[in-house]
Amino acid sequence: KVKSGGTNYFTRILLALQYAISLAAIIFAIAFYGNSLYQRDFDIGFDQNGVIIAYVENQGEFETYRNALLQNKDIVSVAGSQHSIFSSRYNDPVKHGSKQLEVDIIDVGDDYVKTMGLTLLEGRDFRKDSETDQKESIIVTKKFADSFGWDDPLGKEIIWMDSVKLYVTGVIKDVYTQGLWREMEPLMIRYTSRDKYSHVIVNGPVSKLPDINNFMEQQWKTIFPNRLYNGWYLNAGMAEAMTVNNNIVKMFAFMGLIALILSVTGLFTLVSLNIIKR
């Protein structure tokens, strides 16, 4: 009885393993919780929380829907575009001198920079209905300019599709076009005509956004009664990632709690064995 009650290396290893598991689970829970806070507060270069995007098929639909939405005083601005961050873009090589760079490209319309909450660091936004801007003007991100080593990017010329000459008229703060799951790519923004609009982009106060979304859906059903409303929150992807992170935090916290209880039980057993031995 005394022999079986004595402490040995096996019981000590088991106890140490229990504590190691509980400690690892608690550390992972804290790490994932910190990661979720980091993603929530990280500046990805635009207003991801105050924007709703819906899709239309042509210029006429865009203008009809936009005019209806502007009746809502809570809506700050409405913009149209052919592409948009998080929803669509394309990737092409561009050249400056002897250097070539693969960049993300989006074609946007009037007030896109303001509506998406992009920060203009240098230069200007596109001029409304400017044919010159449609043909040759671009707005680029700071990373785009840095990749080419430009200290003064305004007015710089790039070659696109081997023959199209484009000139930088504005520089915006860096943008994560694919969220935080992939490395940030250089971004080039071109100005497109209204007949190519396929996105309706709406900006409003975060606190009023659910009401704005309901208003958008009501107007949609009135204007397009035979089509389902397709509006979505721009931060839906980030919100999904936050949900996944929070679930991982809960999982590791639960594992840590169970492991801690087992460790306490093991410690009680070890103390009991020592008492029996003595």
CSV table of C-alpha atoms in Angstrom, one decimal:
chain,number,residue,atom,x,y,z
A,1,LYS,CA,0.0,0.0,0.0
A,2,VAL,CA,2.8,2.4,0.9
A,3,LYS,CA,4.7,1.4,-2.2
A,4,SER,CA,1.8,2.1,-4.6
A,5,GLY,CA,1.2,5.4,-2.9
A,6,GLY,CA,4.7,6.7,-3.4
A,7,THR,CA,5.4,9.4,-5.9
A,8,ASN,CA,7.4,8.4,-9.0
A,9,TYR,CA,8.6,9.9,-12.2
A,10,PHE,CA,5.5,8.6,-14.1
A,11,THR,CA,3.1,10.5,-11.9
A,12,ARG,CA,5.2,13.6,-12.1
A,13,ILE,CA,5.5,13.4,-15.9
A,14,LEU,CA,1.7,13.1,-16.1
A,15,LEU,CA,1.2,16.1,-13.9
A,16,ALA,CA,3.7,18.2,-15.8
A,17,LEU,CA,2.0,17.2,-19.1
A,18,GLN,CA,-1.4,18.3,-17.7
A,19,TYR,CA,0.0,21.7,-16.7
A,20,ALA,CA,1.8,22.1,-20.1
A,21,ILE,CA,-1.5,21.4,-22.0
A,22,SER,CA,-3.5,23.8,-19.8
A,23,LEU,CA,-0.8,26.5,-20.1
A,24,ALA,CA,-0.6,26.1,-23.9
A,25,ALA,CA,-4.4,26.3,-24.3
A,26,ILE,CA,-4.5,29.5,-22.2
A,27,ILE,CA,-1.6,31.1,-24.2
A,28,PHE,CA,-3.3,30.2,-27.5
A,29,ALA,CA,-6.6,31.6,-26.3
A,30,ILE,CA,-4.9,34.9,-25.3
A,31,ALA,CA,-3.1,35.0,-28.7
A,32,PHE,CA,-6.2,34.4,-30.8
A,33,TYR,CA,-8.1,37.0,-28.7
A,34,GLY,CA,-5.3,39.5,-29.3
A,35,ASN,CA,-5.4,38.6,-33.0
A,36,SER,CA,-9.2,39.2,-33.2
A,37,LEU,CA,-8.8,42.7,-31.6
A,38,TYR,CA,-5.9,43.4,-34.0
A,39,GLN,CA,-8.0,42.6,-37.1
A,40,ARG,CA,-11.0,44.5,-35.7
A,41,ASP,CA,-9.0,47.7,-35.2
A,42,PHE,CA,-6.6,47.4,-38.1
A,43,ASP,CA,-6.8,50.2,-40.7
A,44,ILE,CA,-7.1,48.5,-44.1
A,45,GLY,CA,-7.2,51.8,-46.0
A,46,PHE,CA,-10.9,52.5,-46.5
A,47,ASP,CA,-14.2,52.7,-44.6
A,48,GLN,CA,-15.2,49.0,-44.3
A,49,ASN,CA,-17.8,49.6,-41.7
A,50,GLY,CA,-20.0,52.3,-43.2
A,51,VAL,CA,-20.5,51.0,-46.8
A,52,ILE,CA,-23.2,48.9,-48.5
A,53,ILE,CA,-22.8,47.7,-52.1
A,54,ALA,CA,-25.6,46.6,-54.5
A,55,TYR,CA,-25.4,45.5,-58.1
A,56,VAL,CA,-27.3,46.9,-61.1
A,57,GLU,CA,-27.1,46.0,-64.8
A,58,ASN,CA,-26.8,49.3,-66.6
A,59,GLN,CA,-26.6,53.1,-66.3
A,60,GLY,CA,-30.4,53.6,-66.4
A,61,GLU,CA,-30.9,51.2,-63.4
A,62,PHE,CA,-28.0,52.9,-61.5
A,63,GLU,CA,-29.4,56.4,-62.0
A,64,THR,CA,-33.0,55.4,-61.1
A,65,TYR,CA,-31.9,53.6,-58.0
A,66,ARG,CA,-29.4,56.3,-57.0
A,67,ASN,CA,-32.1,59.0,-57.2
A,68,ALA,CA,-34.4,57.0,-55.0
A,69,LEU,CA,-31.7,56.4,-52.4
A,70,LEU,CA,-30.8,60.1,-52.2
A,71,GLN,CA,-34.2,60.8,-50.7
A,72,ASN,CA,-32.8,59.2,-47.4
A,73,LYS,CA,-31.1,62.0,-45.4
A,74,ASP,CA,-29.0,59.4,-43.5
A,75,ILE,CA,-27.1,58.5,-46.6
A,76,VAL,CA,-23.9,60.5,-46.9
A,77,SER,CA,-23.0,59.7,-50.5
A,78,VAL,CA,-23.8,57.4,-53.4
A,79,ALA,CA,-21.2,56.4,-56.0
A,80,GLY,CA,-21.1,54.1,-59.1
A,81,SER,CA,-18.4,52.0,-60.4
A,82,GLN,CA,-17.6,49.1,-62.7
A,83,HIS,CA,-15.4,47.4,-60.1
A,84,SER,CA,-14.8,47.9,-56.4
A,85,ILE,CA,-12.5,46.8,-53.5
A,86,PHE,CA,-13.5,43.4,-52.0
A,87,SER,CA,-16.1,42.7,-54.8
A,88,SER,CA,-14.2,42.7,-58.2
A,89,ARG,CA,-11.0,43.8,-59.7
A,90,TYR,CA,-8.5,42.6,-62.3
A,91,ASN,CA,-4.7,42.3,-62.4
A,92,ASP,CA,-2.4,43.5,-65.2
A,93,PRO,CA,1.3,44.3,-65.7
A,94,VAL,CA,2.3,48.0,-66.0
A,95,LYS,CA,5.7,49.4,-67.0
A,96,HIS,CA,7.7,52.5,-66.0
A,97,GLY,CA,11.1,52.7,-67.7
A,98,SER,CA,12.7,49.2,-67.6
A,99,LYS,CA,10.6,48.0,-64.6
A,100,GLN,CA,7.4,46.1,-64.8
A,101,LEU,CA,5.0,45.5,-62.0
A,102,GLU,CA,1.8,43.4,-61.6
A,103,VAL,CA,-0.9,45.5,-60.0
A,104,ASP,CA,-4.6,45.3,-59.0
A,105,ILE,CA,-6.8,47.6,-61.1
A,106,ILE,CA,-10.4,48.8,-60.6
A,107,ASP,CA,-12.5,51.1,-62.8
A,108,VAL,CA,-14.6,53.6,-60.8
A,109,GLY,CA,-17.0,56.5,-61.3
A,110,ASP,CA,-17.8,59.8,-59.7
A,111,ASP,CA,-17.3,60.2,-55.9
A,112,TYR,CA,-15.9,56.7,-55.5
A,113,VAL,CA,-12.9,57.9,-53.5
A,114,LYS,CA,-15.1,59.9,-51.1
A,115,THR,CA,-17.8,57.2,-50.7
A,116,MET,CA,-15.4,54.4,-50.0
A,117,GLY,CA,-13.5,56.5,-47.5
A,118,LEU,CA,-10.2,56.4,-49.3
A,119,THR,CA,-7.6,58.9,-48.1
A,120,LEU,CA,-6.1,61.1,-50.8
A,121,LEU,CA,-2.4,61.8,-49.8
A,122,GLU,CA,-1.3,63.8,-52.9
A,123,GLY,CA,-2.9,65.2,-56.0
A,124,ARG,CA,-6.6,65.2,-56.9
A,125,ASP,CA,-9.6,63.1,-57.4
A,126,PHE,CA,-11.0,62.5,-60.9
A,127,ARG,CA,-12.9,65.4,-62.5
A,128,LYS,CA,-16.5,64.7,-63.2
A,129,ASP,CA,-17.3,63.8,-66.8
A,130,SER,CA,-13.6,64.4,-67.8
A,131,GLU,CA,-12.8,62.6,-71.0
A,132,THR,CA,-9.1,63.2,-70.4
A,133,ASP,CA,-9.3,61.5,-67.0
A,134,GLN,CA,-11.1,58.5,-68.6
A,135,LYS,CA,-8.4,58.1,-71.2
A,136,GLU,CA,-5.2,58.7,-69.3
A,137,SER,CA,-5.5,59.6,-65.6
A,138,ILE,CA,-5.0,57.2,-62.8
A,139,ILE,CA,-4.9,57.3,-59.0
A,140,VAL,CA,-2.5,54.9,-57.3
A,141,THR,CA,-1.7,53.7,-53.8
A,142,LYS,CA,1.4,54.7,-51.9
A,143,LYS,CA,2.7,51.1,-52.3
A,144,PHE,CA,2.3,51.5,-56.1
A,145,ALA,CA,4.5,54.6,-56.1
A,146,ASP,CA,7.0,53.1,-53.7
A,147,SER,CA,7.4,50.0,-55.8
A,148,PHE,CA,8.6,52.1,-58.7
A,149,GLY,CA,10.8,54.2,-56.3
A,150,TRP,CA,9.0,57.5,-56.9
A,151,ASP,CA,9.6,60.3,-54.5
A,152,ASP,CA,7.3,62.6,-56.4
A,153,PRO,CA,4.7,60.4,-58.2
A,154,LEU,CA,2.4,63.1,-59.5
A,155,GLY,CA,2.6,63.3,-63.3
A,156,LYS,CA,4.6,60.1,-63.7
A,157,GLU,CA,3.9,58.1,-66.8
A,158,ILE,CA,3.3,54.4,-67.0
A,159,ILE,CA,2.6,52.1,-69.9
A,160,TRP,CA,-0.4,49.7,-69.7
A,161,MET,CA,-1.2,46.9,-72.2
A,162,ASP,CA,2.1,47.7,-74.0
A,163,SER,CA,0.8,50.9,-75.6
A,164,VAL,CA,-1.6,52.8,-73.4
A,165,LYS,CA,0.1,55.8,-71.7
A,166,LEU,CA,-1.4,56.7,-68.2
A,167,TYR,CA,-0.4,59.5,-65.9
A,168,VAL,CA,-0.6,59.7,-62.1
A,169,THR,CA,-3.0,62.4,-60.9
A,170,GLY,CA,-3.4,61.3,-57.3
A,171,VAL,CA,-2.0,59.1,-54.6
A,172,ILE,CA,-4.1,57.4,-51.9
A,173,LYS,CA,-3.2,55.6,-48.7
A,174,ASP,CA,-2.4,51.9,-49.1
A,175,VAL,CA,-5.4,49.6,-49.4
A,176,TYR,CA,-5.8,45.9,-48.6
A,177,THR,CA,-7.9,44.8,-51.6
A,178,GLN,CA,-8.3,41.3,-50.2
A,179,GLY,CA,-8.6,41.9,-46.5
A,180,LEU,CA,-5.9,40.8,-44.1
A,181,TRP,CA,-5.6,37.2,-45.5
A,182,ARG,CA,-3.2,38.0,-48.3
A,183,GLU,CA,-0.3,40.4,-48.8
A,184,MET,CA,-1.3,43.9,-49.8
A,185,GLU,CA,-0.9,44.5,-53.6
A,186,PRO,CA,-0.2,47.8,-55.4
A,187,LEU,CA,-3.5,49.3,-56.6
A,188,MET,CA,-4.3,51.4,-59.7
A,189,ILE,CA,-7.7,53.2,-60.0
A,190,ARG,CA,-9.0,54.3,-63.4
A,191,TYR,CA,-12.0,56.6,-64.2
A,192,THR,CA,-14.8,54.9,-66.2
A,193,SER,CA,-17.9,56.2,-67.9
A,194,ARG,CA,-21.5,55.9,-66.4
A,195,ASP,CA,-22.6,53.4,-69.1
A,196,LYS,CA,-20.2,50.8,-67.5
A,197,TYR,CA,-21.5,51.1,-63.9
A,198,SER,CA,-22.5,47.9,-62.3
A,199,HIS,CA,-22.0,48.8,-58.6
A,200,VAL,CA,-24.1,51.1,-56.4
A,201,ILE,CA,-22.0,52.1,-53.4
A,202,VAL,CA,-23.7,53.7,-50.5
A,203,ASN,CA,-22.0,55.3,-47.5
A,204,GLY,CA,-23.7,56.2,-44.2
A,205,PRO,CA,-23.1,56.4,-40.4
A,206,VAL,CA,-22.4,53.0,-38.9
A,207,SER,CA,-25.2,53.4,-36.4
A,208,LYS,CA,-27.7,54.1,-39.1
A,209,LEU,CA,-26.5,51.4,-41.6
A,210,PRO,CA,-29.1,48.7,-40.7
A,211,ASP,CA,-31.9,51.3,-41.3
A,212,ILE,CA,-30.2,52.4,-44.5
A,213,ASN,CA,-30.0,48.8,-45.7
A,214,ASN,CA,-33.7,48.3,-45.0
A,215,PHE,CA,-34.5,51.5,-46.9
A,216,MET,CA,-32.3,50.3,-49.8
A,217,GLU,CA,-34.2,47.0,-49.9
A,218,GLN,CA,-37.6,48.7,-49.9
A,219,GLN,CA,-36.6,50.9,-52.7
A,220,TRP,CA,-35.2,48.0,-54.6
A,221,LYS,CA,-38.5,46.0,-54.3
A,222,THR,CA,-40.3,49.1,-55.7
A,223,ILE,CA,-38.0,49.7,-58.6
A,224,PHE,CA,-37.0,46.1,-59.4
A,225,PRO,CA,-40.0,44.1,-58.2
A,226,ASN,CA,-39.0,40.9,-60.1
A,227,ARG,CA,-35.4,40.7,-58.8
A,228,LEU,CA,-34.1,39.8,-55.3
A,229,TYR,CA,-32.3,42.6,-53.4
A,230,ASN,CA,-28.5,41.9,-53.6
A,231,GLY,CA,-27.1,44.5,-51.3
A,232,TRP,CA,-24.4,43.5,-48.8
A,233,TYR,CA,-22.3,45.1,-46.1
A,234,LEU,CA,-18.7,45.7,-47.1
A,235,ASN,CA,-17.4,44.5,-43.8
A,236,ALA,CA,-19.2,41.1,-44.1
A,237,GLY,CA,-16.0,39.3,-44.9
A,238,MET,CA,-14.2,40.8,-41.9
A,239,ALA,CA,-17.2,40.1,-39.7
A,240,GLU,CA,-17.0,36.4,-40.7
A,241,ALA,CA,-13.3,36.3,-39.9
A,242,MET,CA,-14.0,37.9,-36.5
A,243,THR,CA,-16.6,35.2,-35.8
A,244,VAL,CA,-14.1,32.5,-36.7
A,245,ASN,CA,-11.5,34.1,-34.4
A,246,ASN,CA,-14.0,34.4,-31.6
A,247,ASN,CA,-15.0,30.7,-31.9
A,248,ILE,CA,-11.3,29.7,-31.8
A,249,VAL,CA,-10.8,31.8,-28.7
A,250,LYS,CA,-13.8,30.1,-27.0
A,251,MET,CA,-12.5,26.7,-28.1
A,252,PHE,CA,-9.0,27.2,-26.6
A,253,ALA,CA,-10.5,28.9,-23.5
A,254,PHE,CA,-12.7,25.8,-22.9
A,255,MET,CA,-9.7,23.5,-23.5
A,256,GLY,CA,-7.6,25.5,-21.1
A,257,LEU,CA,-10.3,25.4,-18.4
A,258,ILE,CA,-10.7,21.6,-18.7
A,259,ALA,CA,-6.9,21.1,-18.7
A,260,LEU,CA,-6.6,23.4,-15.6
A,261,ILE,CA,-9.3,21.4,-13.8
A,262,LEU,CA,-7.4,18.2,-14.7
A,263,SER,CA,-4.2,19.7,-13.5
A,264,VAL,CA,-5.7,20.7,-10.2
A,265,THR,CA,-7.1,17.2,-9.8
A,266,GLY,CA,-3.6,15.8,-10.6
A,267,LEU,CA,-2.1,18.1,-8.1
A,268,PHE,CA,-4.6,17.0,-5.4
A,269,THR,CA,-3.8,13.4,-6.2
A,270,LEU,CA,0.0,14.0,-6.0
A,271,VAL,CA,-0.4,15.7,-2.6
A,272,SER,CA,-2.6,12.9,-1.4
A,273,LEU,CA,0.0,10.3,-2.5
A,274,ASN,CA,2.7,12.2,-0.6
A,275,ILE,CA,0.5,12.4,2.5
A,276,ILE,CA,-0.2,8.7,2.3
A,277,LYS,CA,3.5,7.9,1.9
A,278,ARG,CA,4.5,10.0,4.9
